[in-house]
Amino acid sequence: MKNYFDEFVVDKQIALKLDFNPYYRIFESGLGDPVSIEGNEFINLASNNYLGLADDNRVKDAIKEAADRYGASLCGTPIATGYASVYKKCEQELADFVGLGDAVLFPSCYQANCEIFTGLLTKDDLVFIDHFAHASLVSGVKRTGCRIRPFLHNDMKNLEKQLSLTGKYKRVFVVTESVFSTEGSIAPFDKITELCNAYNAVPFIDDSHGIGVIGKNGKGILEEKGISSYKGIYVASLGKAIAHAGGMVAGSRELIDYIRYTNPGLIYSTALPPVIIAGILKVIEIIKTGYESLSNRMWEYKKLITDAFLESGCSLSKGDAPITSVICGSAHDTVLFAKKLFQENIITTPFIPPSVPHNDGRVRIIAGANLSGDSVMKAVSVFRNISGCKG
Ligand SMILES: Cc1ncc(COP(=O)(O)O)c(C=O)c1O
């Protein structure tokens, strides 16, 4: 009999050849500084822990308290089995934080993006989506059967041209991210909302790498771009600077209420554990009171790291976010570059296809605000002399 699973084999040639697999690494510690892997200490420049709050004692205490009060799980979907008071509080707190009417919490932002378009779009609608948009956005839009037209990355001329040629569609959406995490680029979202107004389209922003990272007070893309009465849809992962898990979807009260009662990704999925909700609330409180010093460190580290790579002759992608993306080329060279850094006890994230285009591999570096100055300076001295990137 045919073995149906023979074809489902991962190609690990590069990992075998280099004797190095940078994926599914097993940590023995939390995201402190340093982290521990197989008994050795590493400087962690791979995680999206931008503000360094994942291992913060204030956050851990809030989580412990919530575990005592609420236990491990709600064991059901919020619509059917109930909604602990801490959820409502968190949703409103997050909505207020980004300046929108209401918010709802999905188990993950991937799930939110895959499901959110269902029920809001049909095959008679049209979506313009940034060419570099996250896989979950592409997947979510595709599921609706609507017409999809990619626009060139952050290219407003290209978007406007396409919008001006739009034929007769019931609804038109423009979908993009705020901070593109493999590039470090930031969307000109003020321009996008202006274009949406002019061409009667609905803006949709994924602020996963923007919330807690950009904007004067860390409130994300709407603050960063001075957008005060946003009429579109907003989503963000709570697993990056917010240092927990889950996906928030925010917008007008009416829209969020509609999603709350109709979206399958929400109403048929177990609620996030209450301890996560309590931790998110603590992180928002910390950002509201202490963002300036955390963000100053995050930006200072990005500058030091970027300057060091430029000194060594590496090419970096052009981006204004606190991300340094080193251009490496082929998948092999990208993994090899990450291996060289690993041998110096530095963990980074190599991006190879399908996450990036063919021969456009990058090694991404994010230095969270929890890293000590010593750790960052150790990494910087390695970066100053590194080879193997594209010059
Ligand atoms: C832009 C963007 N959207 C959505 C997600 C998914 O978020 P989550 O990890 O909360 O599912 C990610 C995470 O990689 C992301 O970068």
mmCIF file of C-alpha atoms and ligand atoms in Angstrom:
data_model
loop_
_atom_site.group_PDB
_atom_site.id
_atom_site.type_symbol
_atom_site.label_atom_id
_atom_site.label_comp_id
_atom_site.label_asym_id
_atom_site.label_seq_id
_atom_site.Cartn_x
_atom_site.Cartn_y
_atom_site.Cartn_z
ATOM 1 C CA MET A 1 0.000 0.000 0.000
ATOM 2 C CA LYS A 2 1.182 3.497 -0.850
ATOM 3 C CA ASN A 3 2.602 5.326 2.132
ATOM 4 C CA TYR A 4 0.732 8.611 2.001
ATOM 5 C CA PHE A 5 3.153 10.368 4.281
ATOM 6 C CA ASP A 6 6.354 9.700 2.310
ATOM 7 C CA GLU A 7 6.121 13.056 0.571
ATOM 8 C CA PHE A 8 5.802 15.022 3.805
ATOM 9 C CA VAL A 9 9.470 15.251 4.642
ATOM 10 C CA VAL A 10 11.216 18.483 5.616
ATOM 11 C CA ASP A 11 14.242 19.417 3.522
ATOM 12 C CA LYS A 12 16.951 19.865 6.182
ATOM 13 C CA GLN A 13 19.904 19.830 3.805
ATOM 14 C CA ILE A 14 21.224 23.222 4.849
ATOM 15 C CA ALA A 15 20.985 22.403 8.547
ATOM 16 C CA LEU A 16 22.756 19.073 7.977
ATOM 17 C CA LYS A 17 25.464 20.593 5.807
ATOM 18 C CA LEU A 18 26.155 23.379 8.288
ATOM 19 C CA ASP A 19 25.567 21.180 11.315
ATOM 20 C CA PHE A 20 23.360 23.950 12.644
ATOM 21 C CA ASN A 21 19.593 24.218 12.927
ATOM 22 C CA PRO A 22 18.497 27.655 14.154
ATOM 23 C CA TYR A 23 14.810 26.701 14.345
ATOM 24 C CA TYR A 24 12.865 25.314 17.320
ATOM 25 C CA ARG A 25 15.739 26.067 19.643
ATOM 26 C CA ILE A 26 15.153 24.834 23.190
ATOM 27 C CA PHE A 27 15.658 27.353 25.981
ATOM 28 C CA GLU A 28 16.105 26.316 29.601
ATOM 29 C CA SER A 29 15.393 29.822 30.867
ATOM 30 C CA GLY A 30 12.874 32.611 30.412
ATOM 31 C CA LEU A 31 13.674 35.635 28.252
ATOM 32 C CA GLY A 32 16.080 37.222 30.701
ATOM 33 C CA ASP A 33 19.604 38.337 29.909
ATOM 34 C CA PRO A 34 21.458 36.065 29.286
ATOM 35 C CA VAL A 35 19.261 33.161 28.193
ATOM 36 C CA SER A 36 20.311 29.559 28.668
ATOM 37 C CA ILE A 37 20.539 26.927 25.934
ATOM 38 C CA GLU A 38 22.024 23.486 26.582
ATOM 39 C CA GLY A 39 23.721 24.780 29.671
ATOM 40 C CA ASN A 40 25.385 27.721 27.880
ATOM 41 C CA GLU A 41 24.626 31.417 28.163
ATOM 42 C CA PHE A 42 23.545 33.444 25.125
ATOM 43 C CA ILE A 43 22.676 37.050 24.333
ATOM 44 C CA ASN A 44 19.186 36.848 22.911
ATOM 45 C CA LEU A 45 18.708 39.100 19.884
ATOM 46 C CA ALA A 46 16.065 36.888 18.303
ATOM 47 C CA SER A 47 12.870 37.533 20.183
ATOM 48 C CA ASN A 48 10.237 40.226 19.635
ATOM 49 C CA ASN A 49 10.510 41.179 23.296
ATOM 50 C CA TYR A 50 11.116 44.821 22.271
ATOM 51 C CA LEU A 51 10.528 46.385 25.676
ATOM 52 C CA GLY A 52 11.987 43.425 27.554
ATOM 53 C CA LEU A 53 8.863 42.895 29.638
ATOM 54 C CA ALA A 54 8.449 39.129 29.133
ATOM 55 C CA ASP A 55 10.608 38.359 32.163
ATOM 56 C CA ASP A 56 9.769 41.453 34.204
ATOM 57 C CA ASN A 57 9.120 40.800 37.902
ATOM 58 C CA ARG A 58 6.115 43.159 38.055
ATOM 59 C CA VAL A 59 4.505 41.243 35.201
ATOM 60 C CA LYS A 60 5.324 37.871 36.739
ATOM 61 C CA ASP A 61 3.757 38.969 40.062
ATOM 62 C CA ALA A 62 0.546 40.062 38.286
ATOM 63 C CA ILE A 63 0.382 36.677 36.580
ATOM 64 C CA LYS A 64 0.876 34.780 39.850
ATOM 65 C CA GLU A 65 -1.890 36.814 41.514
ATOM 66 C CA ALA A 66 -4.254 36.135 38.610
ATOM 67 C CA ALA A 67 -3.481 32.415 38.759
ATOM 68 C CA ASP A 68 -4.533 32.380 42.427
ATOM 69 C CA ARG A 69 -7.724 34.275 41.680
ATOM 70 C CA TYR A 70 -8.870 32.861 38.337
ATOM 71 C CA GLY A 71 -7.028 29.533 37.989
ATOM 72 C CA ALA A 72 -5.687 28.096 34.763
ATOM 73 C CA SER A 73 -8.396 28.510 32.139
ATOM 74 C CA LEU A 74 -11.945 29.546 31.331
ATOM 75 C CA CYS A 75 -12.339 26.127 29.667
ATOM 76 C CA GLY A 76 -14.541 27.416 26.904
ATOM 77 C CA THR A 77 -15.294 30.191 24.472
ATOM 78 C CA PRO A 78 -16.147 33.541 26.037
ATOM 79 C CA ILE A 79 -19.533 33.758 24.290
ATOM 80 C CA ALA A 80 -20.715 30.449 25.688
ATOM 81 C CA THR A 81 -19.002 29.829 28.972
ATOM 82 C CA GLY A 82 -18.461 33.301 30.339
ATOM 83 C CA TYR A 83 -16.185 36.209 30.448
ATOM 84 C CA ALA A 84 -14.088 36.939 33.546
ATOM 85 C CA SER A 85 -14.248 40.623 34.551
ATOM 86 C CA VAL A 86 -10.566 40.993 33.763
ATOM 87 C CA TYR A 87 -11.328 40.384 30.041
ATOM 88 C CA LYS A 88 -13.702 43.302 29.678
ATOM 89 C CA LYS A 89 -11.256 45.507 31.518
ATOM 90 C CA CYS A 90 -8.388 44.416 29.272
ATOM 91 C CA GLU A 91 -10.342 44.893 26.049
ATOM 92 C CA GLN A 92 -11.357 48.421 26.991
ATOM 93 C CA GLU A 93 -7.853 49.231 28.237
ATOM 94 C CA LEU A 94 -6.325 48.099 24.938
ATOM 95 C CA ALA A 95 -8.916 49.991 22.882
ATOM 96 C CA ASP A 96 -8.269 53.177 24.887
ATOM 97 C CA PHE A 97 -4.516 52.644 24.575
ATOM 98 C CA VAL A 98 -4.618 52.749 20.771
ATOM 99 C CA GLY A 99 -7.399 55.367 20.745
ATOM 100 C CA LEU A 100 -10.281 53.286 19.362
ATOM 101 C CA GLY A 101 -13.827 52.594 20.558
ATOM 102 C CA ASP A 102 -13.629 48.942 21.547
ATOM 103 C CA ALA A 103 -11.502 45.820 21.160
ATOM 104 C CA VAL A 104 -11.907 42.076 21.289
ATOM 105 C CA LEU A 105 -9.288 39.411 22.042
ATOM 106 C CA PHE A 106 -8.599 36.436 19.787
ATOM 107 C CA PRO A 107 -6.416 33.506 20.913
ATOM 108 C CA SER A 108 -3.696 34.696 18.539
ATOM 109 C CA CYS A 109 -3.198 37.415 15.950
ATOM 110 C CA TYR A 110 -2.597 34.742 13.322
ATOM 111 C CA GLN A 111 -6.052 33.401 14.104
ATOM 112 C CA ALA A 112 -7.539 36.904 14.103
ATOM 113 C CA ASN A 113 -6.060 37.661 10.688
ATOM 114 C CA CYS A 114 -7.170 34.342 9.223
ATOM 115 C CA GLU A 115 -10.721 34.812 10.477
ATOM 116 C CA ILE A 116 -11.431 38.503 10.627
ATOM 117 C CA PHE A 117 -12.125 38.982 6.921
ATOM 118 C CA THR A 118 -14.689 36.178 6.963
ATOM 119 C CA GLY A 119 -18.013 37.870 7.425
ATOM 120 C CA LEU A 120 -16.648 41.295 6.488
ATOM 121 C CA LEU A 121 -15.780 40.517 2.847
ATOM 122 C CA THR A 122 -17.384 38.453 0.098
ATOM 123 C CA LYS A 123 -16.388 37.425 -3.402
ATOM 124 C CA ASP A 124 -17.906 40.698 -4.687
ATOM 125 C CA ASP A 125 -15.307 42.750 -2.818
ATOM 126 C CA LEU A 126 -11.765 43.843 -3.604
ATOM 127 C CA VAL A 127 -8.660 43.946 -1.396
ATOM 128 C CA PHE A 128 -5.431 45.821 -2.069
ATOM 129 C CA ILE A 129 -2.692 44.315 0.064
ATOM 130 C CA ASP A 130 0.957 45.302 0.525
ATOM 131 C CA HIS A 131 3.203 42.915 -1.365
ATOM 132 C CA PHE A 132 5.138 42.134 1.859
ATOM 133 C CA ALA A 133 2.098 41.595 4.101
ATOM 134 C CA HIS A 134 2.223 38.807 6.689
ATOM 135 C CA ALA A 135 1.166 35.276 5.675
ATOM 136 C CA SER A 136 -1.818 35.383 8.043
ATOM 137 C CA LEU A 137 -3.250 38.461 6.294
ATOM 138 C CA VAL A 138 -2.837 36.879 2.880
ATOM 139 C CA SER A 139 -4.415 33.675 4.129
ATOM 140 C CA GLY A 140 -7.354 35.497 5.716
ATOM 141 C CA VAL A 141 -8.085 37.561 2.624
ATOM 142 C CA LYS A 142 -7.822 34.529 0.314
ATOM 143 C CA ARG A 143 -10.403 32.617 2.314
ATOM 144 C CA THR A 144 -13.114 35.122 1.454
ATOM 145 C CA GLY A 145 -12.877 34.460 -2.293
ATOM 146 C CA CYS A 146 -12.691 38.212 -2.983
ATOM 147 C CA ARG A 147 -10.542 39.784 -5.685
ATOM 148 C CA ILE A 148 -6.979 40.458 -4.425
ATOM 149 C CA ARG A 149 -4.516 42.974 -5.834
ATOM 150 C CA PRO A 150 -1.074 43.353 -4.238
ATOM 151 C CA PHE A 151 0.508 46.807 -4.292
ATOM 152 C CA LEU A 152 4.265 47.444 -4.227
ATOM 153 C CA HIS A 153 5.696 47.585 -0.720
ATOM 154 C CA ASN A 154 4.867 50.950 0.897
ATOM 155 C CA ASP A 155 4.541 52.489 -2.586
ATOM 156 C CA MET A 156 1.799 55.101 -2.461
ATOM 157 C CA LYS A 157 1.988 55.981 -6.154
ATOM 158 C CA ASN A 158 1.375 52.354 -7.037
ATOM 159 C CA LEU A 159 -1.492 52.070 -4.538
ATOM 160 C CA GLU A 160 -3.142 55.280 -5.736
ATOM 161 C CA LYS A 161 -2.855 54.226 -9.350
ATOM 162 C CA GLN A 162 -4.530 50.920 -8.572
ATOM 163 C CA LEU A 163 -7.231 52.547 -6.437
ATOM 164 C CA SER A 164 -8.006 55.007 -9.233
ATOM 165 C CA LEU A 165 -8.555 52.112 -11.649
ATOM 166 C CA THR A 166 -10.871 50.181 -9.330
ATOM 167 C CA GLY A 167 -13.992 49.006 -11.107
ATOM 168 C CA LYS A 168 -17.339 48.306 -9.509
ATOM 169 C CA TYR A 169 -16.913 46.465 -6.246
ATOM 170 C CA LYS A 170 -19.222 46.407 -3.267
ATOM 171 C CA ARG A 171 -16.456 47.051 -0.766
ATOM 172 C CA VAL A 172 -12.787 47.892 -1.168
ATOM 173 C CA PHE A 173 -10.232 47.278 1.608
ATOM 174 C CA VAL A 174 -6.583 48.341 1.795
ATOM 175 C CA VAL A 175 -4.646 45.910 3.992
ATOM 176 C CA THR A 176 -1.146 46.519 5.345
ATOM 177 C CA GLU A 177 1.173 46.210 8.341
ATOM 178 C CA SER A 178 2.624 49.050 10.363
ATOM 179 C CA VAL A 179 6.165 47.784 10.952
ATOM 180 C CA PHE A 180 7.313 45.127 8.487
ATOM 181 C CA SER A 181 9.400 42.941 10.695
ATOM 182 C CA THR A 182 11.762 41.354 8.184
ATOM 183 C CA GLU A 183 12.574 44.803 6.750
ATOM 184 C CA GLY A 184 12.138 47.152 9.675
ATOM 185 C CA SER A 185 10.228 49.478 7.357
ATOM 186 C CA ILE A 186 7.214 51.475 8.556
ATOM 187 C CA ALA A 187 4.071 51.941 6.440
ATOM 188 C CA PRO A 188 3.075 55.513 5.486
ATOM 189 C CA PHE A 189 -0.270 54.780 7.066
ATOM 190 C CA ASP A 190 -1.351 58.434 7.240
ATOM 191 C CA LYS A 191 -1.116 58.523 3.449
ATOM 192 C CA ILE A 192 -2.925 55.203 3.178
ATOM 193 C CA THR A 193 -5.855 56.461 5.257
ATOM 194 C CA GLU A 194 -5.994 59.631 3.125
ATOM 195 C CA LEU A 195 -6.105 57.518 -0.026
ATOM 196 C CA CYS A 196 -8.795 55.323 1.523
ATOM 197 C CA ASN A 197 -10.871 58.438 2.249
ATOM 198 C CA ALA A 198 -10.397 59.733 -1.262
ATOM 199 C CA TYR A 199 -11.312 56.420 -2.922
ATOM 200 C CA ASN A 200 -13.937 55.223 -0.458
ATOM 201 C CA ALA A 201 -11.935 52.229 0.757
ATOM 202 C CA VAL A 202 -11.656 50.719 4.245
ATOM 203 C CA PRO A 203 -8.139 50.772 5.782
ATOM 204 C CA PHE A 204 -6.947 47.688 7.658
ATOM 205 C CA ILE A 205 -3.750 47.809 9.693
ATOM 206 C CA ASP A 206 -1.819 45.023 11.423
ATOM 207 C CA ASP A 207 0.154 46.807 14.154
ATOM 208 C CA SER A 208 1.778 43.675 15.608
ATOM 209 C CA HIS A 209 5.310 45.124 15.504
ATOM 210 C CA GLY A 210 4.131 48.683 16.129
ATOM 211 C CA ILE A 211 2.166 48.494 19.378
ATOM 212 C CA GLY A 212 4.521 49.224 22.284
ATOM 213 C CA VAL A 213 7.285 50.029 19.794
ATOM 214 C CA ILE A 214 6.464 53.183 17.835
ATOM 215 C CA GLY A 215 4.603 56.388 18.662
ATOM 216 C CA LYS A 216 5.708 58.926 21.250
ATOM 217 C CA ASN A 217 4.073 56.946 24.058
ATOM 218 C CA GLY A 218 4.417 53.486 22.504
ATOM 219 C CA LYS A 219 0.796 53.441 21.359
ATOM 220 C CA GLY A 220 1.640 52.199 17.897
ATOM 221 C CA ILE A 221 1.055 53.289 14.348
ATOM 222 C CA LEU A 222 -1.983 55.513 14.890
ATOM 223 C CA GLU A 223 -0.037 57.592 17.408
ATOM 224 C CA GLU A 224 3.135 57.510 15.308
ATOM 225 C CA LYS A 225 1.313 58.886 12.264
ATOM 226 C CA GLY A 226 -0.971 61.276 14.167
ATOM 227 C CA ILE A 227 -4.170 59.554 12.995
ATOM 228 C CA SER A 228 -6.839 60.726 15.418
ATOM 229 C CA SER A 229 -10.216 59.535 14.124
ATOM 230 C CA TYR A 230 -9.427 56.224 12.499
ATOM 231 C CA LYS A 231 -12.404 54.694 10.729
ATOM 232 C CA GLY A 232 -10.901 51.352 9.762
ATOM 233 C CA ILE A 233 -9.956 48.020 11.307
ATOM 234 C CA TYR A 234 -6.961 47.578 13.605
ATOM 235 C CA VAL A 235 -5.335 44.307 14.682
ATOM 236 C CA ALA A 236 -2.192 43.607 16.714
ATOM 237 C CA SER A 237 -0.398 40.643 18.221
ATOM 238 C CA LEU A 238 0.004 40.774 21.994
ATOM 239 C CA GLY A 239 2.957 38.393 21.744
ATOM 240 C CA LYS A 240 5.632 40.910 20.804
ATOM 241 C CA ALA A 241 6.270 44.166 22.722
ATOM 242 C CA ILE A 242 3.207 43.393 24.852
ATOM 243 C CA ALA A 243 5.092 40.226 25.861
ATOM 244 C CA HIS A 244 2.172 37.794 26.173
ATOM 245 C CA ALA A 245 -0.001 36.098 23.529
ATOM 246 C CA GLY A 246 -3.240 36.772 21.705
ATOM 247 C CA GLY A 247 -4.507 39.043 18.977
ATOM 248 C CA MET A 248 -6.507 42.216 19.557
ATOM 249 C CA VAL A 249 -8.960 43.466 16.984
ATOM 250 C CA ALA A 250 -10.093 47.050 17.521
ATOM 251 C CA GLY A 251 -12.355 49.548 15.821
ATOM 252 C CA SER A 252 -15.702 51.237 16.354
ATOM 253 C CA ARG A 253 -17.985 49.860 19.092
ATOM 254 C CA GLU A 254 -20.529 48.679 16.514
ATOM 255 C CA LEU A 255 -17.954 46.827 14.418
ATOM 256 C CA ILE A 256 -16.387 45.115 17.428
ATOM 257 C CA ASP A 257 -19.788 44.104 18.757
ATOM 258 C CA TYR A 258 -20.591 42.564 15.378
ATOM 259 C CA ILE A 259 -17.303 40.615 15.434
ATOM 260 C CA ARG A 260 -17.874 39.568 19.053
ATOM 261 C CA TYR A 261 -21.163 37.909 18.171
ATOM 262 C CA THR A 262 -20.411 36.567 14.703
ATOM 263 C CA ASN A 263 -16.755 35.744 14.096
ATOM 264 C CA PRO A 264 -16.090 31.982 14.069
ATOM 265 C CA GLY A 265 -12.416 32.386 15.081
ATOM 266 C CA LEU A 266 -13.628 33.960 18.301
ATOM 267 C CA ILE A 267 -16.873 32.271 19.165
ATOM 268 C CA TYR A 268 -15.669 28.710 18.551
ATOM 269 C CA SER A 269 -12.283 28.968 20.261
ATOM 270 C CA THR A 270 -11.268 28.789 23.943
ATOM 271 C CA ALA A 271 -10.581 32.171 25.531
ATOM 272 C CA LEU A 272 -7.036 33.189 26.381
ATOM 273 C CA PRO A 273 -6.181 32.105 29.945
ATOM 274 C CA PRO A 274 -6.988 34.816 32.528
ATOM 275 C CA VAL A 275 -3.337 34.917 33.666
ATOM 276 C CA ILE A 276 -2.397 36.193 30.216
ATOM 277 C CA ILE A 277 -5.066 38.864 30.381
ATOM 278 C CA ALA A 278 -3.826 40.021 33.777
ATOM 279 C CA GLY A 279 -0.251 40.107 32.495
ATOM 280 C CA ILE A 280 -1.264 42.200 29.470
ATOM 281 C CA LEU A 281 -2.959 44.703 31.765
ATOM 282 C CA LYS A 282 0.243 44.998 33.797
ATOM 283 C CA VAL A 283 2.326 45.548 30.656
ATOM 284 C CA ILE A 284 0.000 48.336 29.495
ATOM 285 C CA GLU A 285 0.304 49.954 32.935
ATOM 286 C CA ILE A 286 4.114 49.761 32.743
ATOM 287 C CA ILE A 287 4.156 51.244 29.234
ATOM 288 C CA LYS A 288 1.865 54.074 30.305
ATOM 289 C CA THR A 289 4.171 55.066 33.137
ATOM 290 C CA GLY A 290 7.645 53.985 32.046
ATOM 291 C CA TYR A 291 7.739 53.943 28.264
ATOM 292 C CA GLU A 292 10.317 56.669 27.827
ATOM 293 C CA SER A 293 13.212 54.943 29.562
ATOM 294 C CA LEU A 294 12.411 51.542 28.024
ATOM 295 C CA SER A 295 12.133 52.949 24.534
ATOM 296 C CA ASN A 296 15.263 55.075 24.886
ATOM 297 C CA ARG A 297 17.232 51.899 25.589
ATOM 298 C CA MET A 298 15.599 50.017 22.722
ATOM 299 C CA TRP A 299 16.453 52.784 20.227
ATOM 300 C CA GLU A 300 19.950 53.288 21.607
ATOM 301 C CA TYR A 301 20.662 49.546 21.171
ATOM 302 C CA LYS A 302 19.307 49.578 17.625
ATOM 303 C CA LYS A 303 21.664 52.439 16.707
ATOM 304 C CA LEU A 304 24.707 50.790 18.262
ATOM 305 C CA ILE A 305 23.996 47.509 16.481
ATOM 306 C CA THR A 306 23.215 49.102 13.114
ATOM 307 C CA ASP A 307 26.392 51.224 13.223
ATOM 308 C CA ALA A 308 28.487 48.147 14.088
ATOM 309 C CA PHE A 309 27.196 46.176 11.090
ATOM 310 C CA LEU A 310 27.748 49.143 8.778
ATOM 311 C CA GLU A 311 31.329 49.386 10.079
ATOM 312 C CA SER A 312 31.872 45.755 9.097
ATOM 313 C CA GLY A 313 30.605 46.487 5.568
ATOM 314 C CA CYS A 314 27.295 44.612 5.798
ATOM 315 C CA SER A 315 24.271 45.735 3.805
ATOM 316 C CA LEU A 316 21.218 46.383 5.906
ATOM 317 C CA SER A 317 17.628 46.808 4.835
ATOM 318 C CA LYS A 318 16.435 50.383 5.169
ATOM 319 C CA GLY A 319 14.019 50.674 8.024
ATOM 320 C CA ASP A 320 13.144 53.116 10.779
ATOM 321 C CA ALA A 321 11.919 50.541 13.307
ATOM 322 C CA PRO A 322 14.120 49.189 16.166
ATOM 323 C CA ILE A 323 15.037 46.182 14.033
ATOM 324 C CA THR A 324 18.331 45.530 12.260
ATOM 325 C CA SER A 325 17.996 43.309 9.229
ATOM 326 C CA VAL A 326 21.273 42.084 7.715
ATOM 327 C CA ILE A 327 21.054 41.109 4.057
ATOM 328 C CA CYS A 328 22.701 37.723 3.500
ATOM 329 C CA GLY A 329 21.464 36.384 0.138
ATOM 330 C CA SER A 330 20.943 32.644 -0.282
ATOM 331 C CA ALA A 331 19.291 30.486 2.359
ATOM 332 C CA HIS A 332 22.638 28.757 2.909
ATOM 333 C CA ASP A 333 24.535 32.024 3.479
ATOM 334 C CA THR A 334 21.784 33.303 5.750
ATOM 335 C CA VAL A 335 21.848 30.262 8.018
ATOM 336 C CA LEU A 336 25.661 30.284 7.941
ATOM 337 C CA PHE A 337 25.698 33.913 9.103
ATOM 338 C CA ALA A 338 23.341 33.065 11.975
ATOM 339 C CA LYS A 339 25.622 30.131 12.849
ATOM 340 C CA LYS A 340 28.670 32.413 13.041
ATOM 341 C CA LEU A 341 26.810 34.607 15.507
ATOM 342 C CA PHE A 342 25.590 31.580 17.461
ATOM 343 C CA GLN A 343 29.210 30.465 17.837
ATOM 344 C CA GLU A 344 29.791 33.847 19.494
ATOM 345 C CA ASN A 345 26.887 33.076 21.853
ATOM 346 C CA ILE A 346 24.460 35.418 20.124
ATOM 347 C CA ILE A 347 21.031 34.253 18.998
ATOM 348 C CA THR A 348 19.417 35.875 15.958
ATOM 349 C CA THR A 349 16.604 35.015 13.555
ATOM 350 C CA PRO A 350 17.528 33.905 10.026
ATOM 351 C CA PHE A 351 14.702 34.449 7.503
ATOM 352 C CA ILE A 352 14.839 32.218 4.442
ATOM 353 C CA PRO A 353 12.196 31.438 1.759
ATOM 354 C CA PRO A 354 9.193 31.233 1.946
ATOM 355 C CA SER A 355 9.348 33.967 4.626
ATOM 356 C CA VAL A 356 11.392 36.161 2.245
ATOM 357 C CA PRO A 357 11.867 36.081 -1.555
ATOM 358 C CA HIS A 358 14.367 33.630 -3.077
ATOM 359 C CA ASN A 359 18.029 34.707 -2.534
ATOM 360 C CA ASP A 360 16.912 37.567 -0.305
ATOM 361 C CA GLY A 361 17.633 35.964 3.064
ATOM 362 C CA ARG A 362 18.086 38.160 6.103
ATOM 363 C CA VAL A 363 19.263 37.776 9.634
ATOM 364 C CA ARG A 364 17.067 39.852 11.912
ATOM 365 C CA ILE A 365 18.236 41.364 15.148
ATOM 366 C CA ILE A 366 16.025 42.894 17.809
ATOM 367 C CA ALA A 367 17.673 44.106 20.998
ATOM 368 C CA GLY A 368 15.085 44.324 23.770
ATOM 369 C CA ALA A 369 15.214 46.989 26.461
ATOM 370 C CA ASN A 370 15.908 44.335 29.117
ATOM 371 C CA LEU A 371 19.382 43.586 27.741
ATOM 372 C CA SER A 372 22.242 44.933 29.796
ATOM 373 C CA GLY A 373 24.579 47.493 28.270
ATOM 374 C CA ASP A 374 27.386 44.927 28.688
ATOM 375 C CA SER A 375 25.559 42.298 26.633
ATOM 376 C CA VAL A 376 24.853 44.755 23.844
ATOM 377 C CA MET A 377 28.467 45.981 23.788
ATOM 378 C CA LYS A 378 29.718 42.372 23.620
ATOM 379 C CA ALA A 379 27.448 41.773 20.627
ATOM 380 C CA VAL A 380 28.514 45.058 19.039
ATOM 381 C CA SER A 381 32.192 44.104 19.200
ATOM 382 C CA VAL A 382 31.372 40.848 17.388
ATOM 383 C CA PHE A 383 29.304 42.665 14.726
ATOM 384 C CA ARG A 384 32.087 45.181 14.034
ATOM 385 C CA ASN A 385 34.330 42.416 12.759
ATOM 386 C CA ILE A 386 31.898 39.973 11.251
ATOM 387 C CA SER A 387 32.066 38.765 7.644
ATOM 388 C CA GLY A 388 29.670 36.665 5.565
ATOM 389 C CA CYS A 389 26.938 39.253 5.051
ATOM 390 C CA LYS A 390 26.349 40.897 1.686
ATOM 391 C CA GLY A 391 28.464 43.989 1.381
HETATM 392 C C1 LIG B 1 2.563 41.207 11.224
HETATM 393 C C2 LIG B 1 2.166 40.003 12.021
HETATM 394 N N1 LIG B 1 0.870 39.699 12.127
HETATM 395 C C3 LIG B 1 0.464 38.628 12.834
HETATM 396 C C4 LIG B 1 1.364 37.801 13.466
HETATM 397 C C5 LIG B 1 0.875 36.624 14.246
HETATM 398 O O1 LIG B 1 0.790 36.996 15.581
HETATM 399 P P1 LIG B 1 0.569 35.924 16.741
HETATM 400 O O2 LIG B 1 1.924 35.410 17.082
HETATM 401 O O3 LIG B 1 -0.090 36.670 17.843
HETATM 402 O O4 LIG B 1 -0.300 34.852 16.190
HETATM 403 C C6 LIG B 1 2.733 38.087 13.384
HETATM 404 C C7 LIG B 1 3.723 37.218 14.051
HETATM 405 O O5 LIG B 1 4.678 36.777 13.477
HETATM 406 C C8 LIG B 1 3.146 39.221 12.634
HETATM 407 O O6 LIG B 1 4.448 39.526 12.525
#
